[in-house]
Coordinates of C-alpha atoms in Angstrom, one line a residue:
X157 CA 0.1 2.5 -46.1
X158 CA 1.3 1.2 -42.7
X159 CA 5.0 2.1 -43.5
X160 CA 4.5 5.8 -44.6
X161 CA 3.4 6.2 -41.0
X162 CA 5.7 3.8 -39.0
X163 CA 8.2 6.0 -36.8
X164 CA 10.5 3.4 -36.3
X165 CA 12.7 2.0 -39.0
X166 CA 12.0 -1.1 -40.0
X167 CA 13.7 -3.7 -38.6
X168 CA 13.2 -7.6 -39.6
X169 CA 11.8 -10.0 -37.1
X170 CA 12.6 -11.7 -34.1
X171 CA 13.0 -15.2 -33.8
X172 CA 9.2 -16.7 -31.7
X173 CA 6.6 -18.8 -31.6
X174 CA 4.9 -18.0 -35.1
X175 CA 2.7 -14.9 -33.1
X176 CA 3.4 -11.9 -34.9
X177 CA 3.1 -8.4 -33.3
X178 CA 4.0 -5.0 -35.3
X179 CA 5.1 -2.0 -32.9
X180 CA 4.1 1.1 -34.1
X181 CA 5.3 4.0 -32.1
X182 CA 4.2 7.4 -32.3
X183 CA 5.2 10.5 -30.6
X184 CA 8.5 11.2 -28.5
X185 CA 11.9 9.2 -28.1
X186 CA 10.2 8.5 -24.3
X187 CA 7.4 6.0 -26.0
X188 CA 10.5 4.9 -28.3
X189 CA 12.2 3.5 -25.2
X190 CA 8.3 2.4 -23.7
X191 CA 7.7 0.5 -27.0
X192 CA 11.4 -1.2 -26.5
X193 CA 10.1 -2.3 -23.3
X194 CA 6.9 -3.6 -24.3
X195 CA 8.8 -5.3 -27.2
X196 CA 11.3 -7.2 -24.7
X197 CA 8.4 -8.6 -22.8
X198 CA 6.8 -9.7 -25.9
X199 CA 10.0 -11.2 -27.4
X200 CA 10.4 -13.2 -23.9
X201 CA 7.3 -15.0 -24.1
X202 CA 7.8 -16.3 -27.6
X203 CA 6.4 -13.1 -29.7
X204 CA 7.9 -12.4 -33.3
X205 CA 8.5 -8.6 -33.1
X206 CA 8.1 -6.5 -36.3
X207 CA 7.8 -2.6 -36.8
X208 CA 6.2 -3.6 -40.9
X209 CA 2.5 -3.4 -40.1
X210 CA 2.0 -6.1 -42.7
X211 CA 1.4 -9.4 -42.5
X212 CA 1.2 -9.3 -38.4
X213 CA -1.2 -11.0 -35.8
X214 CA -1.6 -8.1 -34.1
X215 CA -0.7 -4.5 -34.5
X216 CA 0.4 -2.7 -31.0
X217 CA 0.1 1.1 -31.8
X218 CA 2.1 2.9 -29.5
X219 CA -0.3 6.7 -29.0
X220 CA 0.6 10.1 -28.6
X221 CA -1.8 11.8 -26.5
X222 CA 0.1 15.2 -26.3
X223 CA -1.1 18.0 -28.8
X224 CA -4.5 17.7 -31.3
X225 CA -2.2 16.6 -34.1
X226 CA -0.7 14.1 -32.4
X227 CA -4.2 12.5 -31.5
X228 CA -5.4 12.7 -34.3
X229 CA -2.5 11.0 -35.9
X230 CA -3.0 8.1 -33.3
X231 CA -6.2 7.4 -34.6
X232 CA -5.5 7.3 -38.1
X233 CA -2.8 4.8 -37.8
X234 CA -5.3 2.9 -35.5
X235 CA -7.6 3.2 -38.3
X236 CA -5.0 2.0 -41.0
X237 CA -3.8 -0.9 -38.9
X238 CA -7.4 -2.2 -38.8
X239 CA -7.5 -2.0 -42.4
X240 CA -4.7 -5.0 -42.5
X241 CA -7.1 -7.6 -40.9
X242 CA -4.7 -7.7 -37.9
X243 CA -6.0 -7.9 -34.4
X244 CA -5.5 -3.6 -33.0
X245 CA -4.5 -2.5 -30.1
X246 CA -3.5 1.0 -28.6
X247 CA -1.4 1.5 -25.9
X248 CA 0.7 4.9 -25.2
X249 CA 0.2 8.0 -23.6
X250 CA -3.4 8.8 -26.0
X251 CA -4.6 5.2 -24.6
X252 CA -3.9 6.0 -21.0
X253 CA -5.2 9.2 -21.3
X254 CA -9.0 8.6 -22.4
X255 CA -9.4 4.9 -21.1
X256 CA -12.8 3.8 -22.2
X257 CA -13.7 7.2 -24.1
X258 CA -11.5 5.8 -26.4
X259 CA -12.4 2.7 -26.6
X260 CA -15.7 3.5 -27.0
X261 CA -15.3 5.6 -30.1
X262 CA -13.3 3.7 -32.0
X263 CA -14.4 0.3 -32.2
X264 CA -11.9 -0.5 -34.5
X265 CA -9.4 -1.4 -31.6
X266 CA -9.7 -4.9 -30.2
X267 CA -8.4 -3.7 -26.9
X268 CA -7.5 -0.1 -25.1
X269 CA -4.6 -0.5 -22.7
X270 CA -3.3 1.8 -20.0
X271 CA 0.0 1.6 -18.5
X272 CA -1.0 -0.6 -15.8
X273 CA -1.1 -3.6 -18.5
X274 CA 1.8 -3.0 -19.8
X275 CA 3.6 -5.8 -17.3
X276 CA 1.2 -8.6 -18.8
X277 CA 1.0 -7.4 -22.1
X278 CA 2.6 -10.7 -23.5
X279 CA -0.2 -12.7 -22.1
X280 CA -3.0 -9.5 -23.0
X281 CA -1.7 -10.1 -26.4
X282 CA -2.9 -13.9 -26.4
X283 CA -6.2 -13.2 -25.4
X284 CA -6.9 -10.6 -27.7
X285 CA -5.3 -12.9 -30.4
X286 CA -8.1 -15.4 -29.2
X287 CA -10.8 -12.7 -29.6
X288 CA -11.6 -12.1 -25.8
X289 CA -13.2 -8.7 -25.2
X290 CA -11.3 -5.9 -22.8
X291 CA -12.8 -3.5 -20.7
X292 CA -10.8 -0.1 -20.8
X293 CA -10.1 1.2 -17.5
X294 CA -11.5 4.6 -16.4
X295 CA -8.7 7.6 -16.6
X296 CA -7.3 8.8 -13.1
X297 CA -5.1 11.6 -12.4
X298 CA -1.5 9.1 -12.3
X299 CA 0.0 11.5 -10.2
X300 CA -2.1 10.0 -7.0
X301 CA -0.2 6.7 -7.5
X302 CA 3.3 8.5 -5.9
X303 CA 3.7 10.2 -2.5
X304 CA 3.7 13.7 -2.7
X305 CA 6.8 13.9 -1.3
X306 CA 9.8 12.7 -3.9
X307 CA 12.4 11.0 -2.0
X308 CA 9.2 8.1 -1.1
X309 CA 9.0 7.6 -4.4
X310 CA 11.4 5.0 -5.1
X311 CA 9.6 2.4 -2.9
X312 CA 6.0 3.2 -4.4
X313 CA 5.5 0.0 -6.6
X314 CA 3.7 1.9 -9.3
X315 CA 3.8 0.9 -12.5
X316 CA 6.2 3.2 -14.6
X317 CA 7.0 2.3 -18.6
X318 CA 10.7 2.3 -19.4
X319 CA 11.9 1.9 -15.6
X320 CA 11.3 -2.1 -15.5
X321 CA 14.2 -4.7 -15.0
X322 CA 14.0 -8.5 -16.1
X323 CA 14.5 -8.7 -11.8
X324 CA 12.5 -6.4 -10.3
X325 CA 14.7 -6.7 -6.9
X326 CA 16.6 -3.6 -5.9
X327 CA 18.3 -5.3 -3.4
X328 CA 19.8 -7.1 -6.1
X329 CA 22.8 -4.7 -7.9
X330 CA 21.3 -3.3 -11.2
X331 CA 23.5 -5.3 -13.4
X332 CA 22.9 -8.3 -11.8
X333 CA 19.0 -8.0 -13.1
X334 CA 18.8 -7.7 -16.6
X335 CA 17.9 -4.9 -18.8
X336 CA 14.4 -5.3 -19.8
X337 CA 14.7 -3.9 -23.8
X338 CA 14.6 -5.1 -27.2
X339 CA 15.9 -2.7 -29.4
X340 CA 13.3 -1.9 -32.8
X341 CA 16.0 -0.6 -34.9
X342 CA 20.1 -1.3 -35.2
X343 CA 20.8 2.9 -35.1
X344 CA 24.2 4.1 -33.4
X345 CA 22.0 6.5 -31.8
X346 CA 19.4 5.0 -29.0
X347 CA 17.4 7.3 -26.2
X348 CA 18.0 6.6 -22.5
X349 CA 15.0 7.2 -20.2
X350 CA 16.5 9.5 -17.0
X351 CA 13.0 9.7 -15.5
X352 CA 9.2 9.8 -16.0
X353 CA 6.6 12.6 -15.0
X354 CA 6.7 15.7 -14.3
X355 CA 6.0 18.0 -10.8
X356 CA 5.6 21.3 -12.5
X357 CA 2.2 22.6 -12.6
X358 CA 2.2 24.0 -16.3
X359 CA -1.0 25.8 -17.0
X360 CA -1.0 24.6 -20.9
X361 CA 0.1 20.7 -19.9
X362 CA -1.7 18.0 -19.6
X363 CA 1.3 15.3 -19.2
X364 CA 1.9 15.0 -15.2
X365 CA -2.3 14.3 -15.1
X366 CA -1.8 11.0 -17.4
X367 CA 2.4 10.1 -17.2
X368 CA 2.2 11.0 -13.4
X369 CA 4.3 12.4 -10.9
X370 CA 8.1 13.0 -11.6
X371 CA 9.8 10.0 -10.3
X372 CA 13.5 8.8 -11.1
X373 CA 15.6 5.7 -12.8
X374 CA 18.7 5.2 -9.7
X375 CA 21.7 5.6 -11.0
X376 CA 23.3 1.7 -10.7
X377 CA 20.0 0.9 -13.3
X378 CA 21.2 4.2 -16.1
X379 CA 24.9 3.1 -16.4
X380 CA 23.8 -1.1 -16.5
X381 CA 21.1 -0.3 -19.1
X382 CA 23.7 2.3 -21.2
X383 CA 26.6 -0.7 -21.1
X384 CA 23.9 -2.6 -22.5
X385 CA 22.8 -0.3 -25.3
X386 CA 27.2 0.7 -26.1
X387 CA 26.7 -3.6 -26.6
X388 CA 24.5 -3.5 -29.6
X389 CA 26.4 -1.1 -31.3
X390 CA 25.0 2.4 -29.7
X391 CA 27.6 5.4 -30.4
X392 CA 25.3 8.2 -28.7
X393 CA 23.4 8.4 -26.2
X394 CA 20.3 10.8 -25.8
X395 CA 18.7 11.4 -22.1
X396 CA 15.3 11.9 -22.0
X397 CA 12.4 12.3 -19.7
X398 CA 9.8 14.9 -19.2
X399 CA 12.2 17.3 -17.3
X400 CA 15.9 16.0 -16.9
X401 CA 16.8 18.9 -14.5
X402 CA 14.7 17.2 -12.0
X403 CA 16.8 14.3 -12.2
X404 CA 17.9 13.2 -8.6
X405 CA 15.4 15.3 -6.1
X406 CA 13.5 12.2 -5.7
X407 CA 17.0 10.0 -4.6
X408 CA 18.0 12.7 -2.4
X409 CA 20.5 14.6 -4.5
X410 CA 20.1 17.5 -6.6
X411 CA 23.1 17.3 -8.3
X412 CA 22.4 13.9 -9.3
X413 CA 22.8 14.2 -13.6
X414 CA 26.0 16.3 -12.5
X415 CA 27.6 13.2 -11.1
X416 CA 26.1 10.6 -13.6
X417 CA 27.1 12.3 -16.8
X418 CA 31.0 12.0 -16.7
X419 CA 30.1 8.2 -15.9
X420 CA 27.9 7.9 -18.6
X421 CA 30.3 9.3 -21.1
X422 CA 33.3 7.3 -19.7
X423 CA 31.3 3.7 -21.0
X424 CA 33.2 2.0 -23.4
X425 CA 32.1 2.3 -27.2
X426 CA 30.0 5.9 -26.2
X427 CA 31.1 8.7 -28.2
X428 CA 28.4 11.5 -27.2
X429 CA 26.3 11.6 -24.9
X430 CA 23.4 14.3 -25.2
X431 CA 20.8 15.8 -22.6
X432 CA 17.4 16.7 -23.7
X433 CA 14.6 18.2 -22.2
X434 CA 16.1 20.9 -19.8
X435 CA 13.9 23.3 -18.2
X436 CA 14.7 26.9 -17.7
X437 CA 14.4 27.3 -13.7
X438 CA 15.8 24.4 -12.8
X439 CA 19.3 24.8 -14.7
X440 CA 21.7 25.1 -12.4
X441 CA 25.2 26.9 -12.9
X442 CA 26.7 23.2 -11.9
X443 CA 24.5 21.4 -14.7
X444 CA 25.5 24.2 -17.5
X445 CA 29.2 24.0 -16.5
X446 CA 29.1 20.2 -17.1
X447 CA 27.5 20.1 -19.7
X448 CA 29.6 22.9 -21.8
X449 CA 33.0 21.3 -20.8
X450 CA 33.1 17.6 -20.2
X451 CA 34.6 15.6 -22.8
X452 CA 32.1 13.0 -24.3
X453 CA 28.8 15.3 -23.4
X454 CA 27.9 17.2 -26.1
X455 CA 27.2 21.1 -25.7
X456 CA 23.9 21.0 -26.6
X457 CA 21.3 23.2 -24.2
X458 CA 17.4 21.5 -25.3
X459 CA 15.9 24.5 -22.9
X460 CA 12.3 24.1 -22.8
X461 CA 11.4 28.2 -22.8
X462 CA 7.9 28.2 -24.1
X463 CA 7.6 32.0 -24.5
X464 CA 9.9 34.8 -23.4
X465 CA 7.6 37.7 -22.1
X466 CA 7.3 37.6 -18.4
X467 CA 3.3 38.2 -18.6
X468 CA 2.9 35.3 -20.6
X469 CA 5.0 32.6 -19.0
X470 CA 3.2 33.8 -15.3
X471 CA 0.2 32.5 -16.9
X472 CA 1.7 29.5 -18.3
X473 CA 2.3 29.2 -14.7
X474 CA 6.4 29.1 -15.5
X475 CA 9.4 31.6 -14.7
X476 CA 11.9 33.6 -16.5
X477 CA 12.2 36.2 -19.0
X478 CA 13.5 37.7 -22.0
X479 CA 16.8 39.0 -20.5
X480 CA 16.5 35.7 -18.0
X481 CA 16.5 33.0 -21.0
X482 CA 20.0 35.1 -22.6
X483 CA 21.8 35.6 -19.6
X484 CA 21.2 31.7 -18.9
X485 CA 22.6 31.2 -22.7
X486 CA 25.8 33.5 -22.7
X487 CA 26.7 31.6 -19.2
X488 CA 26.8 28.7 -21.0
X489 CA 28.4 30.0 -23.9
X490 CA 30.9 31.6 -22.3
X491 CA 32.4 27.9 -21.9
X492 CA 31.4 26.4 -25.1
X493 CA 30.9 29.3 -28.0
X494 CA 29.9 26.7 -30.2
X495 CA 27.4 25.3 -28.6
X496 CA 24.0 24.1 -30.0
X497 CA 20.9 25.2 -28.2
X498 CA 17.1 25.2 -29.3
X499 CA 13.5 25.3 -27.8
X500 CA 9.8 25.3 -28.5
X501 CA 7.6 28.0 -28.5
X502 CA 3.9 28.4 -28.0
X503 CA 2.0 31.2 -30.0
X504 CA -1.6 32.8 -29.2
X505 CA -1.5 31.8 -25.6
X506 CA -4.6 32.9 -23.7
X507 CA -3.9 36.7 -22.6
X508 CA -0.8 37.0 -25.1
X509 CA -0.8 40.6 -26.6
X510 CA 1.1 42.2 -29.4
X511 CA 3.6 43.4 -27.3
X512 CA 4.1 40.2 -26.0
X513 CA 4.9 38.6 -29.6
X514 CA 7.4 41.6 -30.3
X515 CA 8.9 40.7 -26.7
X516 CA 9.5 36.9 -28.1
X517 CA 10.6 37.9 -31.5
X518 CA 13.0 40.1 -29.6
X519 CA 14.4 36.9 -27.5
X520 CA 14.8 34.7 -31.0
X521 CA 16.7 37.6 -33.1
X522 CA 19.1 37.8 -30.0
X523 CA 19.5 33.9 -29.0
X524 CA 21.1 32.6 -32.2
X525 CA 19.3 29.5 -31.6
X526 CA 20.0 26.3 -34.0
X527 CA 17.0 24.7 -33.9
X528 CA 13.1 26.6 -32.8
X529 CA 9.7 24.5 -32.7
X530 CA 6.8 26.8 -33.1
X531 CA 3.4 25.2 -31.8
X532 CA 0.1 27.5 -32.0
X533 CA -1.9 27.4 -29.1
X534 CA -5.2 25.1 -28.7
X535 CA -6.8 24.3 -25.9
X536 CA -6.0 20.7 -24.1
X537 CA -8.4 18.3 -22.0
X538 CA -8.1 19.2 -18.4
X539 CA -5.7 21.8 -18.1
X540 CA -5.9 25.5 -16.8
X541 CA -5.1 27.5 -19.6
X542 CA -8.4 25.4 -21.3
X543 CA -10.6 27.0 -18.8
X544 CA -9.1 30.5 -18.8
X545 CA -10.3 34.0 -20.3
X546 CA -8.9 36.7 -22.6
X547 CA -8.5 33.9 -25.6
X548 CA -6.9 35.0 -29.1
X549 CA -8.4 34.3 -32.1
X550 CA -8.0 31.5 -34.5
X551 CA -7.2 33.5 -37.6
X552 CA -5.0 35.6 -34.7
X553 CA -3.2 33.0 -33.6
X554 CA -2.6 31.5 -37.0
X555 CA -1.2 34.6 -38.5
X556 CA 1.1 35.0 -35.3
X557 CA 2.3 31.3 -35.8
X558 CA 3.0 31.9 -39.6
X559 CA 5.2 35.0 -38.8
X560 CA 6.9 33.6 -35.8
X561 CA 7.6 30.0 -37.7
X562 CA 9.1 32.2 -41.0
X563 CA 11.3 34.2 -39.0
X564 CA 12.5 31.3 -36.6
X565 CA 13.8 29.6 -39.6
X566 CA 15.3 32.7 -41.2
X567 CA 17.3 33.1 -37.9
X568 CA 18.0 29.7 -37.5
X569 CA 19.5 29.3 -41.3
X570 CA 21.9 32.0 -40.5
X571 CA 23.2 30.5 -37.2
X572 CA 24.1 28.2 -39.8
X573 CA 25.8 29.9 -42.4
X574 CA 27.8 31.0 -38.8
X575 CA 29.4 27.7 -38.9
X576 CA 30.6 27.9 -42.5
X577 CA 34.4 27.3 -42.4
X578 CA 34.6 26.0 -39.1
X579 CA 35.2 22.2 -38.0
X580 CA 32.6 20.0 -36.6
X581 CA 32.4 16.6 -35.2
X582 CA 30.0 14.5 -36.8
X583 CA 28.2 10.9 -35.6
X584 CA 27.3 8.6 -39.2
X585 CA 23.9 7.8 -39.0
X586 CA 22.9 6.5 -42.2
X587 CA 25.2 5.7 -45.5
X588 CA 22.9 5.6 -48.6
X589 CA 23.0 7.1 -51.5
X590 CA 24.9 9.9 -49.5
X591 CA 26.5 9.8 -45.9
X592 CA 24.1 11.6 -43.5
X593 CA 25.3 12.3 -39.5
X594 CA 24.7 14.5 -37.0
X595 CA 27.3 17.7 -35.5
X596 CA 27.1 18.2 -32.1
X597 CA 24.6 20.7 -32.3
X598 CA 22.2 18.4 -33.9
X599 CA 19.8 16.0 -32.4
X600 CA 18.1 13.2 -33.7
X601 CA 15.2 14.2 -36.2
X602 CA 14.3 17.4 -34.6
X603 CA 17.4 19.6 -35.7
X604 CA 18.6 18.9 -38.8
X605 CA 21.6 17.2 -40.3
X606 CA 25.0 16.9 -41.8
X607 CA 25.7 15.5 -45.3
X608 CA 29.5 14.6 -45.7
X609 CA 30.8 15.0 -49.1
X610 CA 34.4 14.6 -50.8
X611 CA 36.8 17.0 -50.2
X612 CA 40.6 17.4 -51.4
X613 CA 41.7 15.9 -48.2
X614 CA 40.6 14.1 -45.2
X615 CA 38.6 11.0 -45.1
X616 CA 37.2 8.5 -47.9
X617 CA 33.7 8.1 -47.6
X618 CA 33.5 4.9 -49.1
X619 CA 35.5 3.8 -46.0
X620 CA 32.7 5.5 -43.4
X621 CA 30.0 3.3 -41.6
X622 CA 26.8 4.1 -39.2
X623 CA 28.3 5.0 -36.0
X624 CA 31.5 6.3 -37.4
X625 CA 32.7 9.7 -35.3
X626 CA 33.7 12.2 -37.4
X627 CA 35.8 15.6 -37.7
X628 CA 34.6 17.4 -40.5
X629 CA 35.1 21.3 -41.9
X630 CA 31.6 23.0 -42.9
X631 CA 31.7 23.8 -47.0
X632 CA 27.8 24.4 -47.1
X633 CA 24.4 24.7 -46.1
X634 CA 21.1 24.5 -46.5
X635 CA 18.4 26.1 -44.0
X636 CA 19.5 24.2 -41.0
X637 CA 21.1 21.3 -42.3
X638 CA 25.1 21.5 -42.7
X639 CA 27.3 20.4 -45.6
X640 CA 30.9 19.2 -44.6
X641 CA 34.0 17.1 -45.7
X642 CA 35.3 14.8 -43.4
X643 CA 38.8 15.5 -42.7
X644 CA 39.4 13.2 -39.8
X645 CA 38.2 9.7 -38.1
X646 CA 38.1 10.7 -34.4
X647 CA 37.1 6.9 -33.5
X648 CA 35.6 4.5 -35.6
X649 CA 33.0 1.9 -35.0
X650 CA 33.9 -1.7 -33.6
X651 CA 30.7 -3.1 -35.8
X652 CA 31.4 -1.2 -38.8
X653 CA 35.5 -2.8 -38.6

């Protein structure tokens, strides 16, 4: 049962001291890079690291704490992980969040950690192994941690997941200190945490409270810790955080991820680099520009819009606008026409009218958008929007989300069918029964795919191995996903030679 749930492919175990722990990870690629960290200090003191729930001393679930679907699949693979006999333990964003209200209602965890433990978690792990009892900490607001003002952040001390070295010295250059990872899976594609938190005040958000204030990695630690991933075989990188066009206020320069992604692309063995996580007002004419033209950084625009009507995005406490959100993507297009771009949208907002859904189906028909998330609205713990009036209904909102989610992918399949006949460049994820990859357009498990297939000329696919780059011309499709024939290897992979 463990394994329908995992989110992280399975990968075999590390060589230890007999003490078996399974990392389940739920959620975003950001707790994908927190569980490699937590999985590097366990494999240093002697842990055999798994992501098979079976057969383990202790199963490490790795929460979501976001949305009420995420929660509520937290606790069932808490639940199912107790079910194996194994010692259970949650950690994550979920675990941090509630503290001891979690703990407290679900007994079936032998331990509730926030990320404060995550440092000692080898040595947590041991005692929980040996039956001690743990007393969850009380929730705080994690912002409080971090001086208000960004640039004294660096020198704070707080505890941040993904940001650790093996030596945490910064007087000590950042490849001299180790990269503190162990990588769960052997994928061509790995994320790369930019930062963590998040200063924006979003009225529907309830990440800043429990991840914290925004705060970022230096760039010396980003282009040690890439190297390191290019060394185990990575082909793509994908930079995350909770808003990447922050990256840099904190160390004093604003045009910080301009600078760092030609260096980030130029690493030996990366193909494609990729930028996630872009928000709307902070997306700067630089930042678009080098994004859309330089060589090895795909030309893909994740723009976190949310909405489109003005009225609506004032009370989600955010800026822009219908005519705003396309002006921002024709200036980008204008350099790239072929660029991918896609977002999430909320439906049934507090205060969000009729006029206000025709104003954001007006914004999708006009986008051309390859990839659109459609949440319906629910009230979150703590935030604003919880608290505020003028609510829609449920059966509303759900008829609003059903309308909005058919016609997202109806517009979305034809952006597709707009590629037919033209060339792509294609990453090799996974050869199976067929070869699946990813265009440039395409990001890992949240926009689709491309399945190479035979063609009169070009490349032999029995020839093709994970990590393999790719120029292929688009024969087919189907909703989002593309159907190509490889006609060219633009650079193949060292490990797959």
């Amino acid at each position: 049962m463990l394994d329908s749930i995992t989110t992280s492919p399975i990968s075999p175990p590390t060589e230890g001291s007999g003490r078996r722990v399974a990392l389940l990870t739920l959620g975003c690629a950001r707790n994908e890079v927190d569980s490699e960290e937590l999985a590097a200090r366990l494999a240093g003191d002697g842990w055999s690291i798994t992501t098979d729930g079976e057969d383990a001393d202790v199963v490490l679930v790795n929460t979501c704490g976001f949305v009420e679907k995420a929660k509520r699949d937290s606790i069932e693979t808490l639940l199912a992980a107790s079910s194996t006999g194994a010692k259970v333990v949650a950690a994550g964003c979920m675990a941090e969040r509630y503290g001891k209200e979690l703990a407290e209602s679900l007994p079936e965890a032998d331990a509730v950690l926030g990320f404060d433990d995550y440092p000692s978690i080898a040595a947590t792990l041991d005692k929980v192994l040996q039956g001690e009892k743990f007393t969850s900490h009380t929730p705080r607001d994690r912002r409080e941690l971090l001086p208000l003002t960004p640039v004294a952040r660096q020198a704070s001390g707080a505890s941040v997941p993904g940001h650790a070295t093996l030596l945490n010295d910064s007087a000590t250059p950042a490849h001299l200190r180790g990269v503190l990872r162990h990588r769960l899976d052997s994928s061509p594609v790995a994320s790369l945490k930019l930062a963590s938190g998040c200063d924006r005040r979003c009225s529907f958000c309830a990440i800043p409270a429990f991840r914290g204030a925004f705060v970022s990695r230096t760039p010396d630690e980003l282009l040690a810790e890439a190297e390191w991933l290019a060394g185990t075989g990575v082909r793509e990188l994908v930079l995350v955080s909770e808003n990447s066009t922050s990256y840099g206020k904190d160390l004093g320069d604003p045009r910080a991820l301009e600078k760092l992604l030609p260096q980030l692309a130029a690493i030996a063995g990366i193909v494609r680099v990729r930028v996630s996580y872009l928000q709307p007002a902070e997306t700067r004419p630089g930042l678009v520009e080098t994004i859309a033209t330089t060589p090895g950084i795909a030309a893909y625009f994740d723009l976190s819009f949310q909405h489109s009507s003005e009225a609506v995005l004032r009370r989600m406490r955010r800026f822009g606008s219908t005519d705003r959100f396309l002006e921002l993507l024709a200036s980008a297009r204008a350099f790239a026409p072929q660029l991918g771009a896609r977002s999430n949208f909320i439906v049934g907002f507090p205060g969000e009218t009729a006029a206000d859904v025709k104003e954001l189906e007006r914004f999708l028909t006009e986008a051309r958008l390859d990839a659109v998330g459609v949440f319906d609205y629910s009230d979150e713990d703590g935030t604003e929007a919880a608290g505020m009036d003028r609510k829609v209904g449920a059966r509303t909102i759900k008829g609003r989300y059903e309308k909005l989610l058919s016609l997202s992918e109806e517009l979305c399949a034809q952006r597709a069918e707009e590629r037919l006949g033209s060339t792509v460049d294609v990453l090799v994820d996974t050869i199976g029964d067929g070869v699946e990859g990813r265009a440039e357009h395409q990001a890992p498990e949240v926009d689709g795919s491309t399945t190479l297939v035979t063609g009169d000329d070009g490349v032999d696919l029995g020839a093709l191995h994970p990590g393999d780059l790719v120029r292929a011309r688009v024969v087919g499709t189907n909703g989002v996903d593309l159907v190509a024939v490889p006609v060219e290897m633009l650079s193949a992979a060292a490990n797959g030679r």
